[in-house]
Coordinates of C-alpha atoms in Angstrom, one line a residue:
Chain A
M1 CA -202.4 79.3 78.8
S2 CA -203.4 77.5 75.5
R3 CA -204.5 80.9 74.3
I4 CA -201.4 82.4 75.1
Q5 CA -199.5 83.2 71.7
P6 CA -196.2 85.2 72.5
N7 CA -195.3 87.5 69.8
F8 CA -192.2 86.5 69.3
L9 CA -193.2 83.2 68.2
R10 CA -194.4 84.9 65.1
R11 CA -191.0 84.4 63.7
F12 CA -191.1 80.8 63.9
S13 CA -193.5 79.3 61.6
P14 CA -195.5 76.2 62.3
N15 CA -194.5 74.5 59.4
E16 CA -190.6 74.5 59.6
R17 CA -188.7 72.1 61.5
Y18 CA -187.9 72.1 65.0
L19 CA -186.1 70.6 67.8
V20 CA -188.0 70.0 71.1
G21 CA -185.8 69.6 74.1
L22 CA -188.1 66.5 76.3
S23 CA -186.9 65.2 79.3
G24 CA -190.2 63.6 80.2
G25 CA -190.8 65.9 83.0
R26 CA -193.8 67.8 83.5
D27 CA -192.6 71.3 82.1
S28 CA -191.3 69.9 78.4
V29 CA -194.6 67.4 78.5
A30 CA -196.7 70.5 78.6
L31 CA -194.3 72.1 76.1
L32 CA -194.7 69.5 73.5
H33 CA -198.4 69.0 74.1
W34 CA -198.8 72.7 73.6
L35 CA -196.4 72.8 70.2
V36 CA -198.4 70.0 68.4
D37 CA -201.7 71.9 69.9
S38 CA -200.4 75.1 67.6
S39 CA -200.2 73.3 64.9
Y40 CA -196.0 72.5 64.9
K41 CA -195.8 69.8 62.7
K42 CA -192.5 69.0 61.9
L43 CA -191.0 68.5 65.5
I44 CA -187.8 66.2 66.4
C45 CA -188.0 65.4 70.2
C46 CA -184.7 65.3 71.7
H47 CA -183.8 63.3 75.0
L48 CA -180.7 62.6 76.4
N49 CA -180.4 60.0 78.9
H50 CA -177.9 61.3 81.7
Q51 CA -177.3 57.9 83.3
L52 CA -177.6 59.8 86.8
R53 CA -180.4 57.5 88.1
G54 CA -180.0 54.2 86.7
R55 CA -183.3 52.4 86.0
A56 CA -185.2 55.8 86.5
S57 CA -183.4 57.2 83.6
D58 CA -184.1 54.3 81.2
A59 CA -187.8 54.6 82.3
D60 CA -187.7 58.0 81.3
A61 CA -186.4 56.9 78.1
R62 CA -189.3 54.4 77.3
F63 CA -191.6 57.2 78.8
V64 CA -190.8 60.2 76.2
R65 CA -190.7 57.1 73.4
K66 CA -194.1 56.1 73.8
L67 CA -195.3 60.1 73.7
A68 CA -193.5 60.9 70.8
D69 CA -195.5 57.6 69.3
R70 CA -198.7 59.1 70.4
Y71 CA -198.1 62.7 69.0
D72 CA -196.3 61.0 65.6
V73 CA -193.6 63.0 66.1
D74 CA -189.8 62.2 65.6
L75 CA -187.6 61.2 68.7
V76 CA -183.8 61.0 69.1
I77 CA -182.4 59.6 72.1
G78 CA -178.8 60.1 73.1
S79 CA -177.1 58.9 75.9
A80 CA -174.0 60.5 78.2
K81 CA -172.0 59.3 81.2
V82 CA -172.6 63.0 83.1
R83 CA -170.7 61.7 86.2
A84 CA -167.7 60.9 84.3
L85 CA -168.0 64.1 82.6
A86 CA -168.1 66.2 85.8
S87 CA -165.5 64.6 87.3
Q88 CA -162.9 65.1 83.7
Q89 CA -164.0 68.3 83.6
K90 CA -164.4 69.7 87.1
L91 CA -167.5 70.6 86.8
S92 CA -170.7 70.1 89.4
I93 CA -173.2 67.4 88.3
E94 CA -175.9 70.0 87.3
A95 CA -173.2 72.2 85.1
A96 CA -171.9 68.6 83.6
A97 CA -175.3 67.6 82.8
R98 CA -176.2 70.9 81.1
E99 CA -173.1 71.1 79.0
A100 CA -173.7 67.5 77.5
R101 CA -177.2 68.2 76.9
Y102 CA -176.1 71.3 74.3
K103 CA -173.5 69.7 72.8
F104 CA -176.2 66.9 72.4
F105 CA -178.4 69.3 70.6
A106 CA -176.0 71.1 68.5
Q107 CA -175.3 67.3 67.0
L108 CA -178.6 66.9 66.2
A109 CA -179.2 70.5 64.9
K110 CA -176.5 69.6 62.6
R111 CA -177.6 66.2 61.7
K112 CA -181.5 66.9 61.3
R113 CA -180.7 70.4 59.5
A114 CA -182.8 72.0 62.2
R115 CA -181.0 74.8 64.0
T116 CA -183.9 76.0 66.1
I117 CA -184.6 74.3 69.3
F118 CA -187.7 75.0 71.7
L119 CA -186.7 74.5 75.5
A120 CA -189.3 74.6 78.5
H121 CA -187.9 76.9 80.9
H122 CA -190.4 79.0 82.4
A123 CA -190.9 82.0 85.0
D124 CA -190.1 80.0 87.8
D125 CA -187.0 78.9 86.4
V126 CA -185.9 82.8 85.8
V127 CA -186.6 83.7 89.4
E128 CA -184.6 80.7 90.5
T129 CA -181.6 81.4 88.6
F130 CA -181.3 84.7 89.3
L131 CA -181.3 84.1 92.9
I132 CA -178.5 81.2 92.5
N133 CA -176.6 83.7 90.7
L134 CA -177.4 86.6 92.9
F135 CA -176.1 84.5 96.1
R136 CA -173.1 82.9 94.3
G137 CA -172.1 86.5 93.4
A138 CA -171.8 85.8 89.6
G139 CA -171.9 89.7 89.1
S140 CA -174.4 91.7 87.0
S141 CA -174.1 89.1 84.2
G142 CA -174.9 86.3 85.8
L143 CA -178.5 88.2 86.9
S144 CA -179.5 88.8 83.3
A145 CA -182.2 86.2 82.4
M146 CA -182.7 83.7 79.6
R147 CA -184.0 85.2 76.6
E148 CA -187.2 84.3 74.7
V149 CA -185.2 83.8 71.8
S150 CA -181.3 83.5 72.4
N151 CA -178.4 82.0 69.8
R152 CA -175.8 80.1 71.0
R153 CA -172.8 78.5 69.0
I154 CA -171.6 75.2 70.4
D155 CA -169.0 73.2 68.7
N156 CA -169.3 75.4 65.8
V157 CA -173.0 75.0 65.2
D158 CA -175.0 77.9 65.8
L159 CA -178.0 77.1 67.6
T160 CA -181.3 79.0 68.2
I161 CA -183.1 78.6 71.4
V162 CA -186.5 79.7 71.6
R163 CA -188.3 79.5 75.2
P164 CA -191.9 80.1 74.6
F165 CA -192.9 79.4 78.7
L166 CA -190.3 82.1 79.7
G167 CA -193.3 84.2 81.0
I168 CA -195.4 81.5 82.1
W169 CA -195.4 80.4 86.0
R170 CA -195.3 76.9 87.4
T171 CA -198.8 77.2 88.4
Q172 CA -200.0 77.9 84.8
I173 CA -198.0 74.9 83.4
D174 CA -199.5 72.4 86.5
D175 CA -203.1 73.8 85.4
Y176 CA -202.6 73.3 81.7
V177 CA -201.2 69.7 82.6
R178 CA -204.0 69.1 84.9
K179 CA -206.7 70.5 82.1
H180 CA -205.3 68.1 79.4
R181 CA -204.9 65.2 81.6
L182 CA -201.1 64.8 80.6
K183 CA -198.7 61.9 82.3
F184 CA -195.5 62.8 83.0
R185 CA -192.4 61.5 84.9
E186 CA -191.3 63.0 88.0
D187 CA -187.6 63.7 88.9
A188 CA -186.9 62.5 91.9
S189 CA -183.8 65.0 92.2
N190 CA -186.5 67.6 92.1
K191 CA -186.4 66.9 95.8
D192 CA -183.0 66.6 96.8
M193 CA -182.5 69.6 99.3
A194 CA -178.6 69.1 98.6
L195 CA -179.3 71.2 95.5
L196 CA -179.3 74.7 96.0
R197 CA -181.9 75.3 93.4
N198 CA -184.3 73.2 95.4
R199 CA -184.1 74.9 98.5
I200 CA -184.4 78.2 96.7
R201 CA -187.6 76.8 95.2
R202 CA -188.9 74.9 98.4
Q203 CA -188.0 76.7 101.2
I204 CA -186.4 80.2 100.5
I205 CA -189.1 81.6 98.0
P206 CA -191.9 80.6 100.2
Y207 CA -190.0 82.0 103.3
L208 CA -189.4 85.2 101.3
E209 CA -192.9 85.7 100.1
K210 CA -194.1 85.0 103.8
T211 CA -191.6 87.6 105.6
V212 CA -191.6 90.0 103.0
G213 CA -195.5 90.0 102.7
R214 CA -196.0 89.8 99.4
N215 CA -195.6 87.8 95.9
I216 CA -191.7 88.7 95.3
R217 CA -191.2 86.5 92.5
P218 CA -193.0 89.0 89.7
S219 CA -190.7 91.7 91.0
I220 CA -187.6 89.5 90.4
W221 CA -188.4 88.0 87.4
R222 CA -189.0 91.7 85.9
T223 CA -186.0 92.7 87.1
A224 CA -183.8 89.7 85.5
T225 CA -185.9 90.4 82.0
I226 CA -184.8 94.2 82.2
A227 CA -181.1 93.0 83.0
A228 CA -181.1 90.5 79.9
E229 CA -182.2 93.5 77.5
E230 CA -179.8 95.7 79.2
E231 CA -176.9 93.0 78.7
N232 CA -178.4 92.3 75.0
W233 CA -177.8 96.3 74.3
I234 CA -174.4 96.4 76.2
E235 CA -173.1 94.1 74.4
T236 CA -173.9 95.5 70.9
Q237 CA -171.6 98.4 72.3
L238 CA -168.5 96.3 72.8
P239 CA -165.6 96.1 70.9
D240 CA -164.6 92.9 68.7
E241 CA -163.6 90.3 70.9
T242 CA -163.3 87.4 68.4
A243 CA -159.5 87.5 68.8
A244 CA -157.8 85.1 70.7
E245 CA -155.7 88.0 72.2
L246 CA -157.1 90.8 74.1
S247 CA -155.2 94.3 73.6
V248 CA -154.2 95.4 77.3
L249 CA -154.1 99.5 75.5
E250 CA -157.5 98.7 74.0
L251 CA -159.4 97.3 77.2
R252 CA -157.7 100.2 79.3
K253 CA -159.3 102.8 77.3
L254 CA -163.1 101.3 78.2
P255 CA -164.7 102.4 81.0
T256 CA -165.0 99.9 84.2
A257 CA -168.4 98.5 83.5
L258 CA -167.0 97.8 79.6
Q259 CA -164.0 96.3 80.5
R260 CA -166.1 93.8 82.8
R261 CA -168.7 93.0 80.0
E262 CA -165.7 92.8 77.7
I263 CA -163.9 90.3 79.5
L264 CA -167.0 88.2 80.1
K265 CA -167.9 87.7 76.4
W266 CA -164.2 87.3 75.1
L267 CA -164.1 84.5 78.2
R268 CA -167.3 82.8 77.1
L269 CA -166.4 82.8 73.5
R270 CA -163.2 81.0 74.5
K271 CA -165.7 78.5 76.0
I272 CA -164.9 79.7 79.5
S273 CA -168.4 80.0 81.0
N274 CA -169.3 80.6 84.6
V275 CA -166.8 82.5 85.5
G276 CA -167.8 84.7 89.0
F277 CA -166.8 88.2 89.5
D278 CA -163.5 87.4 91.1
V279 CA -161.9 85.9 87.7
V280 CA -163.2 89.1 86.0
E281 CA -161.6 91.6 88.3
N282 CA -158.3 89.5 88.4
V283 CA -158.2 89.9 84.9
R284 CA -159.0 93.8 85.2
T285 CA -156.1 94.2 87.5
M286 CA -153.6 92.9 84.8
L287 CA -154.6 95.9 83.1
H288 CA -152.9 98.3 85.0
P289 CA -149.5 99.4 84.4
D290 CA -147.8 98.4 87.4
S291 CA -149.7 95.3 87.9
R292 CA -147.9 92.4 89.2
I293 CA -150.2 89.8 88.5
A294 CA -149.5 88.1 85.0
K295 CA -151.6 84.8 85.5
V296 CA -155.1 84.2 86.6
N297 CA -156.8 80.4 87.4
L298 CA -159.6 79.4 85.6
P299 CA -161.4 76.2 86.1
R300 CA -160.5 73.1 84.4
D301 CA -156.6 74.0 85.0
R302 CA -156.7 76.9 82.4
H303 CA -155.1 80.2 82.7
V304 CA -155.4 83.9 81.6
R305 CA -151.9 85.1 81.0
R306 CA -150.6 88.7 80.2
Q307 CA -147.2 89.0 78.1
A308 CA -146.1 91.9 75.7
K309 CA -149.6 93.6 76.6
K310 CA -151.6 91.1 75.4
I311 CA -154.0 88.7 77.3
F312 CA -154.4 85.3 76.1
I313 CA -155.4 81.6 77.2
T314 CA -153.2 79.1 78.0
D315 CA -154.0 75.4 78.9
Chain B
M1 CA -160.8 100.5 109.8
S2 CA -158.5 103.5 111.1
R3 CA -156.1 102.7 108.6
I4 CA -158.5 102.5 105.6
Q5 CA -158.0 105.3 103.5
P6 CA -160.4 104.5 100.2
N7 CA -158.8 105.7 97.4
F8 CA -161.6 108.1 96.0
L9 CA -161.1 110.4 99.5
R10 CA -157.8 111.7 97.9
R11 CA -160.2 114.3 95.7
F12 CA -161.3 115.2 99.2
S13 CA -158.8 117.4 101.1
P14 CA -159.0 117.4 104.8
N15 CA -158.5 121.2 104.8
E16 CA -161.6 122.0 102.9
R17 CA -164.9 122.8 104.5
Y18 CA -167.3 119.7 104.6
L19 CA -170.9 118.6 106.0
V20 CA -171.3 115.5 107.8
G21 CA -174.8 113.9 108.3
L22 CA -174.9 113.2 111.9
S23 CA -177.9 111.4 113.4
G24 CA -176.3 110.4 116.4
G25 CA -176.5 106.8 116.0
R26 CA -173.4 104.3 115.6
D27 CA -172.8 104.8 112.3
S28 CA -172.6 108.4 111.7
V29 CA -170.8 108.6 115.4
A30 CA -168.0 106.4 113.9
L31 CA -167.8 108.4 110.7
L32 CA -167.7 112.0 112.6
H33 CA -164.9 110.4 114.9
W34 CA -162.9 108.8 111.9
L35 CA -163.0 112.3 109.9
V36 CA -161.7 114.2 112.8
D37 CA -159.0 111.3 113.3
S38 CA -158.2 111.6 109.7
S39 CA -157.6 115.3 110.3
Y40 CA -160.7 116.6 108.8
K41 CA -160.6 120.2 110.3
K42 CA -163.7 122.1 108.9
L43 CA -166.4 120.3 109.2
I44 CA -169.9 121.2 110.0
C45 CA -172.3 118.3 111.3
C46 CA -175.9 118.7 110.2
H47 CA -178.7 116.9 112.4
L48 CA -182.2 117.0 111.5
N49 CA -184.6 116.1 114.3
H50 CA -187.3 114.4 112.7
Q51 CA -189.9 114.9 115.2
L52 CA -191.1 111.3 114.9
R53 CA -189.8 109.9 118.7
G54 CA -190.9 112.6 121.1
R55 CA -188.4 113.1 123.8
A56 CA -186.2 110.5 122.0
S57 CA -185.7 112.7 119.5
D58 CA -184.9 115.7 121.5
A59 CA -182.6 113.5 123.6
D60 CA -180.9 113.1 120.4
A61 CA -180.3 116.6 119.8
R62 CA -179.0 117.1 123.4
F63 CA -176.4 113.8 122.5
V64 CA -174.9 115.3 119.1
R65 CA -174.6 119.0 120.6
K66 CA -172.5 117.3 123.5
L67 CA -170.7 115.3 120.7
A68 CA -169.6 118.2 118.5
D69 CA -168.9 120.4 121.5
R70 CA -166.4 117.7 122.5
Y71 CA -165.0 117.3 119.1
D72 CA -164.7 121.4 118.7
V73 CA -166.8 121.1 115.4
D74 CA -169.9 123.1 114.1
L75 CA -173.3 121.7 114.5
V76 CA -176.6 122.8 113.1
I77 CA -179.6 121.4 114.2
G78 CA -182.8 121.7 112.1
S79 CA -186.4 120.5 112.1
A80 CA -189.0 119.0 110.3
K81 CA -192.4 117.5 110.8
V82 CA -191.7 114.3 109.1
R83 CA -195.2 112.6 109.7
A84 CA -197.1 115.8 108.2
L85 CA -195.0 115.7 105.1
A86 CA -195.2 112.0 104.9
S87 CA -199.1 112.4 105.1
Q88 CA -199.2 115.4 102.8
Q89 CA -197.0 113.9 99.8
K90 CA -198.4 110.5 100.3
L91 CA -195.0 109.2 101.1
S92 CA -193.9 106.5 103.6
I93 CA -192.3 107.8 106.7
E94 CA -189.4 106.9 105.7
A95 CA -189.3 108.2 102.3
A96 CA -190.7 111.8 103.7
A97 CA -187.9 111.4 106.3
R98 CA -185.3 111.1 103.4
E99 CA -186.8 113.8 101.4
A100 CA -186.9 116.1 104.5
R101 CA -182.9 115.3 105.5
Y102 CA -181.7 115.9 101.9
K103 CA -183.7 119.2 101.6
F104 CA -182.2 120.2 105.1
F105 CA -178.5 119.3 103.8
A106 CA -179.1 121.4 100.4
Q107 CA -180.2 124.4 102.6
L108 CA -177.2 124.2 104.7
A109 CA -174.8 123.8 102.0
K110 CA -176.1 126.8 100.2
R111 CA -175.8 128.7 103.6
K112 CA -172.4 127.3 104.6
R113 CA -170.8 127.2 101.5
A114 CA -170.1 123.8 101.8
R115 CA -171.2 121.8 98.8
T116 CA -170.1 118.3 99.7
I117 CA -171.7 116.0 102.6
F118 CA -170.2 112.8 104.1
L119 CA -172.9 110.2 105.2
A120 CA -172.2 107.1 106.7
H121 CA -173.7 104.4 104.7
H122 CA -172.1 101.5 104.8
A123 CA -172.1 97.8 102.9
D124 CA -174.6 96.2 105.0
D125 CA -177.0 99.5 104.0
V126 CA -176.2 98.4 100.2
V127 CA -177.1 94.8 100.5
E128 CA -180.2 95.7 102.6
T129 CA -181.1 98.3 100.0
F130 CA -180.8 96.1 97.1
L131 CA -182.9 93.6 98.6
I132 CA -185.7 96.2 99.5
N133 CA -185.6 97.0 95.9
L134 CA -185.6 93.7 94.5
F135 CA -188.4 92.4 96.4
R136 CA -190.3 95.6 95.7
G137 CA -189.6 95.3 91.7
A138 CA -187.6 98.9 91.4
G139 CA -186.4 97.2 88.3
S140 CA -182.6 97.1 87.6
S141 CA -182.2 100.9 88.2
G142 CA -183.0 99.9 91.3
L143 CA -180.6 97.5 91.9
S144 CA -177.8 99.8 91.5
A145 CA -176.1 100.4 94.8
M146 CA -175.5 104.0 96.3
R147 CA -172.4 105.5 94.7
E148 CA -168.9 106.2 97.2
V149 CA -169.2 109.5 95.2
S150 CA -172.3 110.9 93.6
N151 CA -174.0 114.4 92.9
R152 CA -177.9 114.9 93.4
R153 CA -179.5 118.3 92.5
I154 CA -181.7 119.3 95.2
D155 CA -183.9 122.6 95.2
N156 CA -181.4 124.0 92.7
V157 CA -178.3 123.2 95.3
D158 CA -175.6 121.0 93.3
L159 CA -174.7 118.6 96.2
T160 CA -171.7 115.8 96.2
I161 CA -172.5 113.1 98.6
V162 CA -169.7 111.3 99.6
R163 CA -170.1 107.7 101.5
P164 CA -166.6 106.3 103.0
F165 CA -168.0 103.7 104.5
L166 CA -169.8 101.8 101.5
G167 CA -167.3 99.3 101.4
I168 CA -167.3 98.7 105.4
W169 CA -169.2 96.1 107.0
R170 CA -171.7 96.8 110.3
T171 CA -169.4 94.0 111.9
Q172 CA -166.0 96.4 111.2
I173 CA -168.1 99.6 112.7
D174 CA -169.0 98.0 115.5
D175 CA -165.4 96.9 116.3
Y176 CA -164.4 100.5 115.7
V177 CA -166.7 101.9 118.0
R178 CA -166.0 99.4 120.6
K179 CA -162.1 100.1 120.3
H180 CA -162.6 103.5 120.6
R181 CA -165.5 103.2 123.2
L182 CA -167.7 105.5 121.3
K183 CA -171.0 106.7 122.8
F184 CA -173.9 106.3 120.4
R185 CA -177.8 106.7 120.6
E186 CA -179.9 103.9 120.2
D187 CA -182.5 104.4 117.5
A188 CA -185.7 102.2 118.7
S189 CA -187.1 102.1 115.4
N190 CA -184.3 99.9 114.1
K191 CA -186.2 97.0 116.2
D192 CA -189.4 97.8 114.4
M193 CA -190.1 94.8 112.6
A194 CA -193.4 96.5 110.5
L195 CA -190.3 98.0 108.4
L196 CA -189.0 95.3 105.9
R197 CA -185.9 97.2 106.1
N198 CA -185.3 95.8 109.9
R199 CA -186.9 92.5 108.7
I200 CA -184.3 92.2 106.0
R201 CA -181.6 93.0 108.6
R202 CA -182.4 90.8 111.1
Q203 CA -184.2 87.8 109.8
I204 CA -184.4 87.2 105.9
I205 CA -180.5 88.0 105.7
P206 CA -179.5 85.4 108.7
Y207 CA -182.4 82.8 107.3
L208 CA -180.6 83.2 103.8
E209 CA -177.0 82.7 105.1
K210 CA -177.9 79.6 107.2
T211 CA -180.2 78.2 104.2
V212 CA -177.5 79.0 101.3
G213 CA -175.0 77.8 103.5
R214 CA -172.6 80.5 102.8
N215 CA -172.3 84.3 103.2
I216 CA -174.0 86.0 100.5
R217 CA -173.8 89.6 101.8
P218 CA -170.4 90.1 99.7
S219 CA -171.7 88.7 96.6
I220 CA -175.0 90.8 96.7
W221 CA -172.5 94.1 97.6
R222 CA -170.9 93.0 94.2
T223 CA -173.4 92.7 92.3
A224 CA -175.0 96.3 93.5
T225 CA -171.7 98.0 92.6
I226 CA -171.0 96.3 89.5
A227 CA -174.9 97.6 88.9
A228 CA -174.1 101.2 90.0
E229 CA -171.0 101.3 87.4
E230 CA -173.2 99.9 84.7
E231 CA -175.7 102.5 85.3
N232 CA -173.3 105.2 85.6
W233 CA -171.9 104.6 82.4
I234 CA -175.4 103.7 80.3
E235 CA -176.6 107.2 81.8
T236 CA -173.4 108.5 80.0
Q237 CA -174.9 107.0 76.9
L238 CA -178.4 108.5 77.0
P239 CA -179.9 111.6 74.9
D240 CA -180.2 114.6 76.5
E241 CA -183.2 114.9 78.7
T242 CA -183.0 118.2 80.2
A243 CA -186.1 119.1 78.2
A244 CA -189.6 119.6 80.0
E245 CA -190.6 117.4 77.3
L246 CA -189.4 114.1 75.6
S247 CA -190.3 113.1 71.8
V248 CA -192.1 110.3 71.3
L249 CA -190.1 110.3 67.9
E250 CA -186.7 110.4 69.6
L251 CA -187.5 107.4 72.3
R252 CA -188.9 105.4 69.8
K253 CA -185.5 105.1 68.2
L254 CA -183.7 103.9 71.2
P255 CA -183.4 100.5 72.1
T256 CA -185.7 99.1 74.7
A257 CA -183.1 99.1 77.3
L258 CA -182.4 102.7 76.9
Q259 CA -185.9 103.9 76.6
R260 CA -186.1 102.4 80.2
R261 CA -183.3 104.3 81.3
E262 CA -184.0 107.6 79.8
I263 CA -187.7 107.8 81.0
L264 CA -186.5 106.8 84.6
K265 CA -183.5 109.8 84.3
W266 CA -186.2 112.1 82.9
L267 CA -188.5 111.7 85.8
R268 CA -185.7 111.9 88.2
L269 CA -184.7 115.1 86.9
R270 CA -188.5 116.0 86.9
K271 CA -188.4 114.8 90.9
I272 CA -190.4 112.0 90.3
S273 CA -188.1 109.5 92.1
N274 CA -189.0 105.9 93.4
V275 CA -191.5 105.2 90.6
G276 CA -191.1 101.2 89.8
F277 CA -191.3 99.3 86.9
D278 CA -195.0 99.7 85.5
V279 CA -194.7 103.5 85.6
V280 CA -192.0 102.9 83.0
E281 CA -193.6 100.5 81.2
N282 CA -196.6 102.5 80.7
V283 CA -195.0 105.4 79.7
R284 CA -193.1 103.2 77.2
T285 CA -196.5 101.8 76.0
M286 CA -197.7 105.5 74.9
L287 CA -194.7 105.2 72.2
H288 CA -196.7 102.8 70.4
P289 CA -198.1 104.5 67.3
D290 CA -201.3 102.6 68.2
S291 CA -201.2 103.1 71.8
R292 CA -204.6 104.2 73.3
I293 CA -202.8 105.0 76.7
A294 CA -202.0 109.0 76.8
K295 CA -201.7 109.2 80.5
V296 CA -200.1 107.5 83.5
N297 CA -200.5 108.1 86.9
L298 CA -197.6 109.4 88.8
P299 CA -197.4 109.5 93.2
R300 CA -198.5 112.6 94.6
D301 CA -201.3 113.1 91.5
R302 CA -199.1 113.9 89.2
H303 CA -199.4 112.7 85.6
V304 CA -197.4 111.7 82.3
R305 CA -199.2 112.9 79.4
R306 CA -198.8 112.4 75.7
Q307 CA -200.0 115.0 73.1
A308 CA -198.9 115.9 69.7
K309 CA -195.7 113.3 69.9
K310 CA -194.9 114.8 73.3
I311 CA -194.4 113.3 76.4
F312 CA -194.7 115.7 79.7
I313 CA -195.8 115.6 83.2
T314 CA -198.8 117.7 84.6
D315 CA -200.1 118.3 88.0

């Protein structure tokens, strides 16, 4: 793996300054080692203490401190009360943790003037996320994979997210960690079978491979990757949705497939993420001239409303 | 279910002449009953004896004969040596059977001057097909569902395929069959666990629903249906591919996502179906100016070749 140098990385010169997400777990420890080994010099590791696992969380923070010292790279440790955020914002713990992390990354990106962050997501993450979204019915937009390079606007900061391991399997990372004798922190929550992701990783995928009789992960990975490229392209075909309001008449002119994508993109830009198929379809029913629906519920007590041929969001 | 009258059916007046696929199995028996009940009068049932199950196949033919007589509708019984076709054409039995069936439908459509056929595919078929394609890695094109109304050109005959049950679940068809006390033929091959479709139906989906903890079929059905609508739309955006040759220079101009779709559509029109992601990606590598690949293998000993900036198929 140390010889793998994905093509797209050429765009990110080792002499520039970058953020690196560093939880202290196996994947991010391997990523940091690999970046240092690939001559990336000006790295700023970002570690967010989620305060979810008490002493273990504090030990994680001490661990990444040592690691950063050994590699002689910068480190910023932040802290968030994820449990409180989750209950305030009516999100799952996982979703609240993710949101807190990206906010932390965006703050640092601004403060440190480094707008690009490396994250350690790998090929198995792609497959697991695909299956989670499929089973939850996120619609085809939820099927598209994370991308090797993507842009995200968080709190008015434009962050570029780079994932060099997206085509690398967990077993390859294991090999790499073993070969270089890297130490890392085990996250006990990875064994919590109450989390769908863990059941998918440890029960469902092994069962499917046995019952289908082949390694299905490469097929799912490809499907997700193709879907991401198609989504990329479809989004370039969408009309401008930066306005706070959507025009009913303009939306009506689009084919069904584009109506869905336009609504999703518009919601995402209004910071309504993780909406399922139902919300999008309900917004679409507002487009009918004789529709009686004038309000659609969103998470966190927000609503999509229709009035005077405009669609907009109210708190 | 007898009261369900999908919107799109309005386009198919009950007074016109239609073909109906009638295997004698539960789904097609329910479909025929439902069509007759919905006042479709000029029906021509099509039954193909696949000669795969000896006496049971002959008994199926006698069964559909009786059924057609009872409903007073026309019936044409054809016959195909599917096993021989499969080995000649290097196809699976399932794929050869499907191909033989569509050829038979196309012949009848021409002979009977009825270019529209009703088929009994239902919502569970959509879900099972989605999972088969996902596990086999058919790429996102293979994820798109069958459509309620689709057109297919077979041996120079344009056939319109209508599937009124695509939004109806197997259990609803069961209820319908029970309510109307319909008799049907059991197909022993539905219990053959050597077939991936049967393992998906009888083992994998029940396991997933138990382990995920929810009914995942509606989510998968929606995903497949959205993908079908997106595919529909994407295909309208593709350049003309009716020529026997693809231009390397023209293809190169397209974004990756459209290159794939264009190659798939072109292959399908050249009657190369069921190609996986690998074939499409190999054809795509031919587009690189410095590509050394000038030949890609297809099923049935055919090849895609590149010569003088053209891509074409040779036998």
